[in-house]
Tab-separated table of C-alpha atoms and ligand atoms in Angstrom:
chain	number	residue	atom	x	y	z
G	1	MET	CA	34.603	14.958	-24.723
G	2	THR	CA	31.881	13.373	-26.853
G	3	GLU	CA	28.662	12.753	-24.981
G	4	THR	CA	27.340	9.202	-25.257
G	5	LEU	CA	24.166	7.245	-24.591
G	6	ARG	CA	24.775	4.024	-22.683
G	7	VAL	CA	22.371	1.553	-24.288
G	8	ILE	CA	21.330	-1.133	-21.803
G	9	GLU	CA	19.861	-4.593	-22.462
G	10	PRO	CA	16.754	-4.777	-20.240
G	11	ALA	CA	16.937	-8.577	-19.923
G	12	THR	CA	20.475	-8.558	-18.479
G	13	GLU	CA	20.979	-4.961	-17.278
G	14	GLN	CA	24.279	-5.078	-19.205
G	15	LEU	CA	25.638	-2.445	-21.573
G	16	ILE	CA	25.028	-3.324	-25.242
G	17	GLU	CA	26.785	-0.358	-26.761
G	18	GLU	CA	27.622	3.308	-26.213
G	19	VAL	CA	26.532	5.551	-29.052
G	20	PRO	CA	27.186	9.246	-29.606
G	21	SER	CA	24.535	11.418	-27.996
G	22	GLY	CA	23.594	14.381	-30.142
G	23	GLY	CA	22.430	17.715	-28.751
G	24	PRO	CA	21.074	20.823	-30.456
G	25	GLU	CA	24.203	21.205	-32.641
G	26	ALA	CA	23.807	17.671	-33.998
G	27	ILE	CA	20.162	18.414	-34.792
G	28	ASP	CA	21.137	21.658	-36.539
G	29	ALA	CA	23.693	19.798	-38.633
G	30	ALA	CA	21.165	17.069	-39.512
G	31	VAL	CA	18.514	19.627	-40.481
G	32	ASP	CA	21.074	21.439	-42.663
G	33	ALA	CA	21.942	18.158	-44.381
G	34	ALA	CA	18.246	17.396	-44.891
G	35	ARG	CA	17.592	20.865	-46.296
G	36	ARG	CA	20.465	20.529	-48.763
G	37	ALA	CA	19.221	17.102	-49.869
G	38	PHE	CA	15.589	18.191	-50.285
G	39	PRO	CA	15.603	19.864	-53.749
G	40	ALA	CA	17.195	16.858	-55.423
G	41	TRP	CA	15.083	14.311	-53.511
G	42	ARG	CA	11.775	15.990	-54.364
G	43	ALA	CA	12.871	16.050	-58.007
G	44	VAL	CA	13.651	12.320	-58.195
G	45	ALA	CA	11.420	10.793	-60.875
G	46	PRO	CA	8.409	8.981	-59.353
G	47	ALA	CA	9.435	5.559	-60.649
G	48	ASP	CA	12.960	6.025	-59.295
G	49	ARG	CA	11.715	7.079	-55.870
G	50	ALA	CA	9.400	4.056	-55.857
G	51	ARG	CA	12.317	1.786	-56.772
G	52	LEU	CA	14.473	3.208	-53.953
G	53	LEU	CA	11.709	2.631	-51.394
G	54	ARG	CA	11.308	-0.948	-52.611
G	55	ARG	CA	15.065	-1.390	-52.325
G	56	ILE	CA	14.886	-0.264	-48.683
G	57	ALA	CA	12.177	-2.879	-48.099
G	58	ASP	CA	14.344	-5.563	-49.706
G	59	LEU	CA	17.348	-4.601	-47.583
G	60	VAL	CA	15.274	-4.675	-44.405
G	61	ASP	CA	14.138	-8.163	-45.414
G	62	GLU	CA	17.707	-9.241	-46.097
G	63	HIS	CA	18.779	-7.917	-42.681
G	64	ARG	CA	15.614	-9.003	-40.906
G	65	GLU	CA	17.286	-11.377	-38.473
G	66	GLU	CA	20.063	-8.941	-37.589
G	67	LEU	CA	17.592	-6.093	-37.037
G	68	ALA	CA	15.178	-8.306	-35.092
G	69	ARG	CA	17.899	-9.505	-32.733
G	70	LEU	CA	19.110	-5.949	-32.178
G	71	GLU	CA	15.557	-4.785	-31.435
G	72	ALA	CA	14.847	-7.796	-29.192
G	73	ARG	CA	17.976	-7.136	-27.153
G	74	ASN	CA	17.620	-3.367	-26.965
G	75	ALA	CA	13.869	-3.159	-26.288
G	76	GLY	CA	13.614	-6.476	-24.382
G	77	LYS	CA	10.924	-7.799	-26.727
G	78	PRO	CA	10.463	-11.457	-27.733
G	79	ILE	CA	12.446	-12.322	-30.837
G	80	ALA	CA	9.327	-13.652	-32.577
G	81	ASP	CA	7.615	-10.277	-32.063
G	82	ALA	CA	10.716	-8.394	-33.197
G	83	ARG	CA	10.781	-10.432	-36.426
G	84	GLY	CA	7.132	-9.563	-36.989
G	85	GLU	CA	7.910	-5.877	-36.488
G	86	MET	CA	10.797	-5.974	-38.978
G	87	GLY	CA	8.460	-7.662	-41.452
G	88	MET	CA	6.095	-4.752	-40.965
G	89	VAL	CA	8.908	-2.241	-41.501
G	90	ALA	CA	9.587	-3.802	-44.916
G	91	ASP	CA	5.854	-3.926	-45.680
G	92	VAL	CA	5.454	-0.218	-44.873
G	93	PHE	CA	8.160	0.771	-47.353
G	94	ARG	CA	6.684	-1.534	-49.989
G	95	TYR	CA	3.202	-0.126	-49.411
G	96	TYR	CA	4.320	3.501	-49.731
G	97	ALA	CA	6.573	2.664	-52.693
G	98	GLY	CA	3.322	2.566	-54.657
G	99	ALA	CA	2.532	6.178	-53.793
G	100	PRO	CA	4.891	8.277	-55.949
G	101	GLU	CA	3.366	6.887	-59.152
G	102	ARG	CA	-0.299	7.215	-58.128
G	103	PRO	CA	-2.449	10.192	-59.179
G	104	ASN	CA	-2.011	12.951	-56.615
G	105	GLY	CA	-4.408	15.695	-57.596
G	106	GLU	CA	-7.700	16.625	-59.212
G	107	THR	CA	-8.984	18.910	-61.935
G	108	ILE	CA	-11.697	21.415	-61.077
G	109	PRO	CA	-13.995	23.052	-63.678
G	110	VAL	CA	-13.640	26.848	-63.586
G	111	ALA	CA	-14.265	29.702	-66.032
G	112	GLY	CA	-11.540	31.010	-68.333
G	113	GLY	CA	-9.002	28.250	-67.904
G	114	GLN	CA	-8.008	25.112	-66.164
G	115	ALA	CA	-7.716	24.600	-62.398
G	116	PHE	CA	-6.034	21.617	-60.878
G	117	THR	CA	-4.294	20.546	-57.704
G	118	VAL	CA	-1.044	18.800	-56.955
G	119	ARG	CA	0.350	17.676	-53.627
G	120	GLU	CA	3.789	19.020	-52.749
G	121	PRO	CA	6.184	17.698	-50.133
G	122	LEU	CA	6.566	19.791	-46.968
G	123	GLY	CA	10.355	19.942	-46.868
G	124	VAL	CA	12.307	18.651	-43.878
G	125	VAL	CA	10.173	16.665	-41.435
G	126	GLY	CA	11.194	15.870	-37.856
G	127	LEU	CA	10.254	12.466	-36.473
G	128	ILE	CA	10.379	11.764	-32.741
G	129	THR	CA	9.732	8.206	-31.596
G	130	PRO	CA	9.332	6.168	-28.368
G	131	TRP	CA	11.140	3.079	-27.079
G	132	ASN	CA	8.395	0.479	-27.276
G	133	PHE	CA	8.317	-0.283	-31.036
G	134	PRO	CA	11.442	1.596	-32.042
G	135	LEU	CA	11.963	0.873	-35.730
G	136	ALA	CA	8.366	-0.040	-36.555
G	137	ILE	CA	6.983	3.312	-35.412
G	138	ALA	CA	9.832	5.153	-37.125
G	139	ALA	CA	8.977	3.302	-40.362
G	140	TRP	CA	5.308	4.319	-40.118
G	141	LYS	CA	6.563	7.896	-40.390
G	142	MET	CA	9.556	7.467	-42.713
G	143	GLY	CA	7.654	5.502	-45.381
G	144	PRO	CA	5.017	8.124	-46.228
G	145	ALA	CA	7.415	11.022	-45.521
G	146	LEU	CA	9.930	9.798	-48.109
G	147	ALA	CA	7.295	8.678	-50.591
G	148	ALA	CA	5.808	12.186	-50.540
G	149	GLY	CA	9.227	13.669	-51.345
G	150	ASN	CA	10.358	14.987	-47.957
G	151	THR	CA	13.744	14.581	-46.350
G	152	LEU	CA	13.812	13.750	-42.663
G	153	VAL	CA	15.539	13.915	-39.309
G	154	LEU	CA	14.629	11.082	-36.951
G	155	LYS	CA	15.283	11.320	-33.224
G	156	PRO	CA	14.726	7.892	-31.692
G	157	ALA	CA	14.160	7.339	-27.970
G	158	GLU	CA	17.283	7.546	-25.800
G	159	LEU	CA	16.785	4.006	-24.515
G	160	THR	CA	16.444	2.303	-27.925
G	161	PRO	CA	18.385	4.069	-30.685
G	162	LEU	CA	20.186	1.043	-32.171
G	163	THR	CA	17.885	-0.118	-34.973
G	164	ALA	CA	17.277	3.448	-36.151
G	165	LEU	CA	21.027	4.036	-36.392
G	166	ARG	CA	21.421	0.775	-38.300
G	167	PHE	CA	18.547	1.772	-40.598
G	168	GLU	CA	20.260	5.057	-41.466
G	169	ARG	CA	23.147	3.073	-42.959
G	170	LEU	CA	20.785	0.702	-44.780
G	171	ALA	CA	19.042	3.676	-46.401
G	172	LEU	CA	22.379	4.827	-47.821
G	173	GLU	CA	23.133	1.295	-48.957
G	174	ALA	CA	19.761	1.243	-50.725
G	175	GLY	CA	20.928	4.230	-52.754
G	176	LEU	CA	19.154	7.119	-51.042
G	177	PRO	CA	21.308	10.233	-51.409
G	178	PRO	CA	23.138	11.358	-48.243
G	179	GLY	CA	21.059	13.790	-46.194
G	180	VAL	CA	17.668	12.301	-47.104
G	181	VAL	CA	17.488	10.140	-43.955
G	182	ASN	CA	19.285	11.556	-40.902
G	183	VAL	CA	19.195	9.901	-37.486
G	184	VAL	CA	20.296	11.762	-34.364
G	185	ALA	CA	20.255	9.784	-31.119
G	186	GLY	CA	20.049	12.119	-28.167
G	187	PRO	CA	17.977	13.312	-25.227
G	188	GLY	CA	14.423	14.507	-25.741
G	189	GLU	CA	14.841	17.679	-23.704
G	190	THR	CA	17.779	18.911	-25.806
G	191	ALA	CA	17.910	17.186	-29.203
G	192	GLY	CA	14.163	16.560	-29.419
G	193	ALA	CA	13.314	20.064	-28.244
G	194	ARG	CA	15.651	21.618	-30.842
G	195	LEU	CA	14.006	19.612	-33.621
G	196	VAL	CA	10.607	20.899	-32.496
G	197	GLU	CA	11.807	24.510	-32.408
G	198	HIS	CA	14.020	24.482	-35.504
G	199	PRO	CA	12.725	27.021	-38.047
G	200	GLY	CA	13.919	24.839	-40.927
G	201	VAL	CA	11.659	21.926	-39.988
G	202	ALA	CA	8.183	21.932	-41.557
G	203	LYS	CA	6.467	19.255	-39.500
G	204	ILE	CA	6.878	17.134	-36.395
G	205	ALA	CA	5.469	13.615	-36.328
G	206	PHE	CA	5.592	12.488	-32.721
G	207	THR	CA	4.781	9.228	-30.994
G	208	GLY	CA	5.155	9.125	-27.232
G	209	SER	CA	3.529	10.172	-24.005
G	210	THR	CA	0.624	12.581	-23.772
G	211	ALA	CA	2.651	14.870	-21.483
G	212	VAL	CA	5.513	15.289	-23.962
G	213	GLY	CA	3.120	15.457	-26.922
G	214	THR	CA	1.280	18.353	-25.290
G	215	THR	CA	4.549	20.250	-24.792
G	216	ILE	CA	5.557	19.590	-28.384
G	217	ALA	CA	2.263	20.870	-29.789
G	218	ALA	CA	2.661	24.096	-27.789
G	219	ARG	CA	6.301	24.641	-28.764
G	220	ALA	CA	5.760	23.786	-32.430
G	221	ALA	CA	3.131	26.535	-32.586
G	222	ALA	CA	5.872	29.180	-32.350
G	223	THR	CA	7.047	28.310	-35.875
G	224	LEU	CA	3.583	27.186	-37.090
G	225	LYS	CA	4.801	23.659	-37.710
G	226	ARG	CA	2.371	20.989	-38.643
G	227	VAL	CA	2.166	18.386	-35.885
G	228	THR	CA	0.769	14.875	-35.706
G	229	LEU	CA	0.610	13.198	-32.310
G	230	GLU	CA	0.279	9.496	-31.503
G	231	LEU	CA	0.028	9.476	-27.728
G	232	GLY	CA	-0.988	7.282	-24.816
G	233	GLY	CA	-4.018	5.071	-24.342
G	234	LYS	CA	-6.182	3.305	-21.784
G	235	SER	CA	-8.264	1.213	-24.104
G	236	ALA	CA	-11.284	-0.903	-23.239
G	237	ASN	CA	-11.762	-4.562	-24.051
G	238	VAL	CA	-15.548	-4.966	-23.749
G	239	VAL	CA	-16.834	-8.511	-23.232
G	240	PHE	CA	-20.615	-8.882	-23.480
G	241	ALA	CA	-22.443	-11.844	-21.940
G	242	ASP	CA	-23.419	-13.113	-25.412
G	243	ALA	CA	-19.788	-13.273	-26.568
G	244	ASP	CA	-17.621	-16.316	-27.094
G	245	VAL	CA	-16.252	-15.812	-23.595
G	246	GLU	CA	-13.580	-18.500	-23.984
G	247	ALA	CA	-12.231	-16.809	-27.105
G	248	ALA	CA	-12.318	-13.379	-25.469
G	249	ALA	CA	-10.460	-14.680	-22.404
G	250	ALA	CA	-7.900	-16.534	-24.513
G	251	ALA	CA	-7.153	-13.354	-26.508
G	252	ALA	CA	-7.142	-10.953	-23.545
G	253	PRO	CA	-3.609	-11.653	-22.191
G	254	ALA	CA	-1.848	-10.902	-25.483
G	255	ALA	CA	-3.925	-7.720	-25.779
G	256	VAL	CA	-2.497	-6.295	-22.568
G	257	PHE	CA	0.680	-8.278	-21.849
G	258	GLY	CA	2.016	-8.136	-25.430
G	259	ASN	CA	5.262	-6.139	-25.476
G	260	ALA	CA	5.082	-6.454	-21.665
G	261	GLY	CA	2.105	-4.099	-21.698
G	262	GLN	CA	4.287	-1.314	-23.127
G	263	ASP	CA	1.886	-0.826	-25.966
G	264	CYS	CA	-0.161	2.305	-26.563
G	265	CYS	CA	-2.967	0.038	-27.865
G	266	ALA	CA	-2.970	-2.215	-24.782
G	267	ARG	CA	-6.542	-3.160	-23.902
G	268	SER	CA	-5.744	-2.566	-20.251
G	269	ARG	CA	-9.326	-2.056	-19.051
G	270	ILE	CA	-11.237	-5.290	-19.482
G	271	LEU	CA	-14.946	-4.551	-19.088
G	272	VAL	CA	-16.923	-7.748	-18.480
G	273	GLU	CA	-20.722	-8.036	-18.356
G	274	ARG	CA	-21.539	-9.229	-14.863
G	275	PRO	CA	-23.331	-12.541	-15.659
G	276	VAL	CA	-20.165	-13.935	-17.317
G	277	LEU	CA	-17.587	-12.401	-14.966
G	278	GLY	CA	-16.956	-15.734	-13.202
G	279	ASP	CA	-16.648	-17.685	-16.460
G	280	PHE	CA	-14.355	-15.050	-17.922
G	281	LEU	CA	-11.991	-15.017	-14.922
G	282	ALA	CA	-11.954	-18.830	-14.819
G	283	ALA	CA	-10.856	-18.906	-18.470
G	284	LEU	CA	-8.454	-15.999	-18.037
G	285	GLU	CA	-6.509	-17.541	-15.150
G	286	PRO	CA	-4.872	-20.412	-17.101
G	287	ALA	CA	-4.267	-18.079	-20.050
G	288	VAL	CA	-2.334	-15.680	-17.790
G	289	ALA	CA	-0.443	-18.544	-16.113
G	290	ALA	CA	0.565	-19.791	-19.568
G	291	VAL	CA	2.229	-16.509	-20.606
G	292	ARG	CA	5.910	-17.386	-20.973
G	293	VAL	CA	7.983	-14.562	-19.542
G	294	GLY	CA	11.715	-14.817	-20.131
G	295	ASP	CA	14.757	-14.323	-22.308
G	296	PRO	CA	13.728	-12.252	-25.347
G	297	LEU	CA	16.055	-14.282	-27.567
G	298	ASP	CA	14.344	-17.572	-26.633
G	299	GLU	CA	11.955	-18.549	-29.451
G	300	ALA	CA	9.290	-19.666	-26.961
G	301	THR	CA	9.208	-16.392	-25.020
G	302	GLN	CA	5.960	-14.415	-25.179
G	303	MET	CA	6.840	-11.563	-22.842
G	304	GLY	CA	10.198	-9.989	-22.045
G	305	PRO	CA	11.265	-7.585	-19.275
G	306	LEU	CA	10.188	-3.993	-18.841
G	307	ILE	CA	12.365	-1.338	-20.444
G	308	SER	CA	14.133	-0.009	-17.317
G	309	ALA	CA	14.359	-0.185	-13.530
G	310	ALA	CA	12.638	3.194	-13.195
G	311	HIS	CA	9.762	2.071	-15.385
G	312	ARG	CA	9.386	-1.180	-13.426
G	313	GLU	CA	9.158	0.812	-10.208
G	314	ARG	CA	6.374	2.904	-11.708
G	315	VAL	CA	4.444	-0.147	-12.932
G	316	ALA	CA	4.880	-1.860	-9.545
G	317	SER	CA	3.235	1.092	-7.823
G	318	TYR	CA	-0.116	-0.049	-9.313
G	319	VAL	CA	0.202	-3.560	-7.859
G	320	GLY	CA	0.911	-2.645	-4.221
G	321	ASP	CA	-0.433	-4.389	-1.113
G	322	ASP	CA	-3.824	-2.718	-1.376
G	323	ALA	CA	-4.347	-3.651	-5.046
G	324	PRO	CA	-7.056	-6.280	-5.733
G	325	VAL	CA	-4.694	-8.766	-7.429
G	326	ALA	CA	-6.915	-11.590	-8.728
G	327	ILE	CA	-4.432	-13.358	-11.012
G	328	ARG	CA	-0.645	-13.190	-11.085
G	329	GLY	CA	1.629	-14.758	-13.659
G	330	ARG	CA	5.283	-15.613	-13.200
G	331	ALA	CA	8.517	-13.865	-14.131
G	332	PRO	CA	12.204	-14.774	-13.816
G	333	ASP	CA	14.344	-13.626	-10.867
G	334	GLY	CA	17.773	-12.156	-11.072
G	335	PRO	CA	19.173	-9.481	-13.336
G	336	GLY	CA	16.734	-7.987	-15.814
G	337	PHE	CA	13.770	-5.663	-15.325
G	338	TRP	CA	11.254	-8.492	-14.928
G	339	PHE	CA	7.669	-8.040	-13.854
G	340	ALA	CA	5.056	-10.774	-13.523
G	341	PRO	CA	1.763	-10.108	-15.376
G	342	ALA	CA	-1.059	-9.108	-13.072
G	343	VAL	CA	-4.850	-8.937	-13.343
G	344	LEU	CA	-6.652	-6.669	-10.871
G	345	CYS	CA	-10.327	-7.440	-10.181
G	346	PRO	CA	-12.724	-5.922	-9.393
G	347	VAL	CA	-11.358	-2.440	-10.061
G	348	ASP	CA	-13.335	0.667	-9.231
G	349	PRO	CA	-13.508	2.794	-12.417
G	350	ASP	CA	-12.309	5.780	-10.385
G	351	ASP	CA	-9.172	4.014	-9.132
G	352	ARG	CA	-5.830	5.283	-10.325
G	353	ALA	CA	-5.114	1.883	-11.931
G	354	ALA	CA	-8.276	2.225	-14.042
G	355	ARG	CA	-7.591	5.810	-15.093
G	356	GLU	CA	-3.841	6.123	-15.719
G	357	GLU	CA	-1.862	4.542	-18.519
G	358	ILE	CA	0.243	1.952	-16.644
G	359	PHE	CA	2.230	0.912	-19.727
G	360	GLY	CA	3.050	-2.418	-18.146
G	361	PRO	CA	1.550	-5.925	-17.873
G	362	VAL	CA	-1.296	-4.951	-15.550
G	363	ALA	CA	-4.940	-5.453	-16.563
G	364	CYS	CA	-7.905	-3.979	-14.693
G	365	VAL	CA	-11.144	-5.979	-14.848
G	366	ILE	CA	-14.247	-3.829	-14.353
G	367	PRO	CA	-17.697	-5.482	-14.270
G	368	PHE	CA	-20.679	-3.786	-15.963
G	369	ASP	CA	-24.425	-4.247	-16.421
G	370	GLY	CA	-25.848	-3.708	-19.921
G	371	GLU	CA	-24.828	-1.948	-23.104
G	372	ALA	CA	-25.331	1.627	-21.912
G	373	GLU	CA	-23.028	1.154	-18.938
G	374	ALA	CA	-20.433	-0.580	-21.132
G	375	VAL	CA	-20.304	2.426	-23.467
G	376	ALA	CA	-20.228	4.899	-20.560
G	377	LEU	CA	-17.337	3.044	-18.910
G	378	ALA	CA	-15.427	2.613	-22.174
G	379	ASN	CA	-15.667	6.376	-22.728
G	380	ASP	CA	-14.860	7.257	-19.113
G	381	THR	CA	-11.222	8.027	-19.905
G	382	THR	CA	-9.237	10.978	-21.150
G	383	TYR	CA	-7.747	8.719	-23.862
G	384	GLY	CA	-9.205	7.303	-27.093
G	385	LEU	CA	-6.791	5.161	-29.045
G	386	SER	CA	-7.961	1.574	-29.546
G	387	GLY	CA	-10.348	-0.993	-28.082
G	388	SER	CA	-12.253	-4.202	-28.650
G	389	ILE	CA	-15.835	-5.432	-28.459
G	390	TRP	CA	-16.676	-9.108	-27.991
G	391	THR	CA	-20.263	-10.095	-28.825
G	392	ARG	CA	-22.187	-12.456	-31.126
G	393	ASP	CA	-24.785	-9.753	-31.801
G	394	GLY	CA	-23.638	-7.968	-34.951
G	395	ALA	CA	-26.008	-5.030	-34.610
G	396	ARG	CA	-24.844	-4.417	-31.053
G	397	ALA	CA	-21.215	-4.667	-32.151
G	398	LEU	CA	-21.756	-1.908	-34.725
G	399	ARG	CA	-23.837	0.247	-32.327
G	400	VAL	CA	-21.181	0.076	-29.637
G	401	ALA	CA	-18.327	0.518	-32.128
G	402	ARG	CA	-19.893	3.812	-33.244
G	403	ALA	CA	-20.553	4.931	-29.661
G	404	ILE	CA	-17.039	4.439	-28.291
G	405	ASP	CA	-14.812	7.514	-28.703
G	406	THR	CA	-11.661	6.002	-30.095
G	407	GLY	CA	-9.497	6.081	-33.200
G	408	VAL	CA	-9.246	2.329	-33.797
G	409	LEU	CA	-11.534	-0.517	-32.774
G	410	SER	CA	-11.777	-4.265	-33.321
G	411	ILE	CA	-14.798	-6.559	-33.111
G	412	ASN	CA	-14.148	-10.081	-31.815
G	413	SER	CA	-10.428	-9.465	-32.177
G	414	ASN	CA	-7.710	-7.637	-30.293
G	415	THR	CA	-5.623	-6.438	-33.219
G	416	SER	CA	-5.280	-2.759	-34.092
G	417	VAL	CA	-2.544	-2.191	-36.598
G	418	ARG	CA	-2.376	-2.918	-40.312
G	419	VAL	CA	-0.154	-1.252	-42.885
G	420	SER	CA	-3.119	-0.391	-45.104
G	421	THR	CA	-5.592	0.959	-42.501
G	422	PRO	CA	-5.453	4.319	-40.703
G	423	PHE	CA	-4.118	4.349	-37.163
G	424	GLY	CA	-4.347	7.120	-34.576
G	425	GLY	CA	-6.248	8.500	-31.635
G	426	VAL	CA	-8.844	10.966	-30.431
G	427	LYS	CA	-9.018	12.957	-27.172
G	428	ARG	CA	-5.688	12.854	-25.271
G	429	SER	CA	-4.446	10.049	-27.477
G	430	GLY	CA	-3.556	12.660	-30.059
G	431	TYR	CA	-4.478	13.644	-33.591
G	432	GLY	CA	-3.491	12.761	-37.127
G	433	ARG	CA	-3.446	9.327	-38.733
G	434	GLU	CA	-0.563	7.085	-39.667
G	435	LEU	CA	-0.524	4.117	-42.050
G	436	GLY	CA	-3.000	3.571	-44.864
G	437	PRO	CA	-3.442	5.859	-47.862
G	438	ARG	CA	-4.270	9.018	-45.881
G	439	ALA	CA	-0.921	9.124	-44.067
G	440	LEU	CA	0.554	10.656	-47.202
G	441	GLU	CA	-1.653	13.697	-46.705
G	442	ALA	CA	0.088	14.393	-43.410
G	443	TYR	CA	3.426	14.672	-45.235
G	444	SER	CA	2.329	16.843	-48.146
G	445	GLU	CA	0.267	19.939	-48.869
G	446	VAL	CA	-2.225	20.695	-51.630
G	447	LYS	CA	-1.230	23.320	-54.172
G	448	SER	CA	-3.965	24.790	-56.348
G	449	ILE	CA	-2.886	25.870	-59.843
G	450	TYR	CA	-4.928	27.887	-62.315
G	451	TYR	CA	-3.905	28.128	-65.949
G	452	ALA	CA	-5.705	30.857	-67.860
G	453	THR	CA	-6.546	29.650	-71.346
G	454	GLY	CA	-8.739	32.504	-72.479
G	455	ALA	CA	-11.676	30.149	-72.944
G	456	ALA	CA	-15.101	31.485	-71.969
C	501	NAD	P1	8.133	9.938	-24.170
C	501	NAD	O1	7.048	10.898	-24.469
C	501	NAD	O2	8.820	10.040	-22.869
C	501	NAD	O3	9.279	10.024	-25.267
C	501	NAD	C1	9.003	9.885	-26.634
C	501	NAD	C2	10.072	10.604	-27.435
C	501	NAD	O4	10.000	12.007	-27.164
C	501	NAD	C3	11.516	10.179	-27.119
C	501	NAD	O5	12.252	10.128	-28.303
C	501	NAD	C4	11.989	11.323	-26.237
C	501	NAD	O6	13.383	11.492	-26.272
C	501	NAD	C5	11.289	12.500	-26.859
C	501	NAD	N1	11.139	13.670	-25.997
C	501	NAD	C6	11.044	13.709	-24.643
C	501	NAD	N2	10.915	14.989	-24.220
C	501	NAD	C7	10.922	15.764	-25.330
C	501	NAD	C8	10.816	17.172	-25.559
C	501	NAD	N3	10.681	18.039	-24.543
C	501	NAD	N4	10.857	17.619	-26.821
C	501	NAD	C9	10.966	16.761	-27.856
C	501	NAD	N5	11.099	15.437	-27.707
C	501	NAD	C10	11.056	14.938	-26.457
C	501	NAD	O7	7.495	8.511	-24.409
C	501	NAD	P2	8.139	7.078	-24.161
C	501	NAD	O8	8.248	6.885	-22.694
C	501	NAD	O9	9.348	6.913	-25.014
C	501	NAD	O10	7.009	6.133	-24.781
C	501	NAD	C11	5.900	5.736	-24.062
C	501	NAD	C12	4.684	6.555	-24.436
C	501	NAD	O11	4.493	6.518	-25.847
C	501	NAD	C13	3.396	5.979	-23.866
C	501	NAD	O12	2.593	7.001	-23.343
C	501	NAD	C14	2.713	5.334	-25.054
C	501	NAD	O13	1.335	5.203	-24.937
C	501	NAD	C15	3.121	6.230	-26.147
C	501	NAD	N6	3.011	5.536	-27.441
C	501	NAD	C16	2.008	5.895	-28.295
C	501	NAD	C17	1.847	5.227	-29.499
C	501	NAD	C18	0.768	5.605	-30.466
C	501	NAD	O14	0.895	5.281	-31.650
C	501	NAD	N7	-0.293	6.280	-30.062
C	501	NAD	C19	2.710	4.201	-29.843
C	501	NAD	C20	3.723	3.865	-28.950
C	501	NAD	C21	3.860	4.558	-27.752
């Protein structure tokens, strides 16, 4: 009997679809297909590869509404957000479509000949992705991987495989040869683990939890695979007393309740300088009350349900009777994994809620006194992914930005991700960078060639 994944709609708890669930054999077959497709794909002329990537972008645009609705239903995210993510998927392919035709090496003066470098593709790359931004995060990996000339096997998260499976068909429709893009939906412990261990896979690009990422790094070492890891976060949103406090408070809810808090970049620790704590909370309260939680397919919705019942139970454990709940939003009743946004204040920096990645719509407000304490608190975490600084003092903004140990940081803004700028973490948030020009380096290797000319 064929194993299946029952794909559930978090907003209704109803079955959307059952899809085949692949195990190690399905991964082996996909890797074989990718290995067979590799020699021809790496040899595709640069302009032709660029054209195919642009064609993928065009097809994603043409199917934007269909893909956005599928993602909104499967991941429980607001349709407006899902449309934005599909726009980014197309943008990523367009951005990396420029890569095959750009210079990719250097010449180096040496005696007796000519030395130069070229970048070569790695071969078959394995991509393992989480459920929170299913197709967007897959695209961050697929775009540079394909542009650099690799073939790939993508294993999406068990809970949200639908857009990746749809994308696999769109890639064929765009004209990519069979075997270049292979998607295997299946469990992490079997299908994912096989991809990590497979001797025919050159690299694993993983986005997910720190616990699984740590296991993957250890297991990939057995075959000396390259690994890039985009892992969890517990980022700080630092509000100084000289900031535009109203603006900081207005932006704070989206920064932690966006995607129902299931965002690795969530600024879930809001550090507020003590003299403006009262003003900040007063401005935050109506902003939290205004967050519209509801049907992901409703255009006005700003926050959908959590991904699953089990995840909701975990998130709820941080908002128990003893939690200092200062502000609570509203959420629908009835079927669906709903959870009302919550702001805890004041939170002791040593509390579990302040230290662990909740991955839900729960913000911890922690008061501080002065710049040195702000930096110490911001760095008092095992993670280092994103963060924000709100101040009108430009010199302070730059001082603090340099002092916070994190991969990505915004000043007077809560945004983290752009197609053209590097994204990734430090500490337990992982290593390697996605997006931007450097991502290509993670999907290729430098070859150094020396041509003896007999010259002195
Ligand atoms: P997860 O680690 O449970 O799963 C991620 C993927 O790994 C899934 O596809 C899963 O099937 C697979 N997997 C699980 N066990 C595996 C194994 N032993 N071998 C190989 N693959 C395995 O993460 P999740 O719950 O899907 O996602 C939430 C986590 O992802 C959060 O911690 C979040 O912070 C993180 N995340 C990070 C980023 C980033 O860019 N830094 C972005 C989004 C999410």
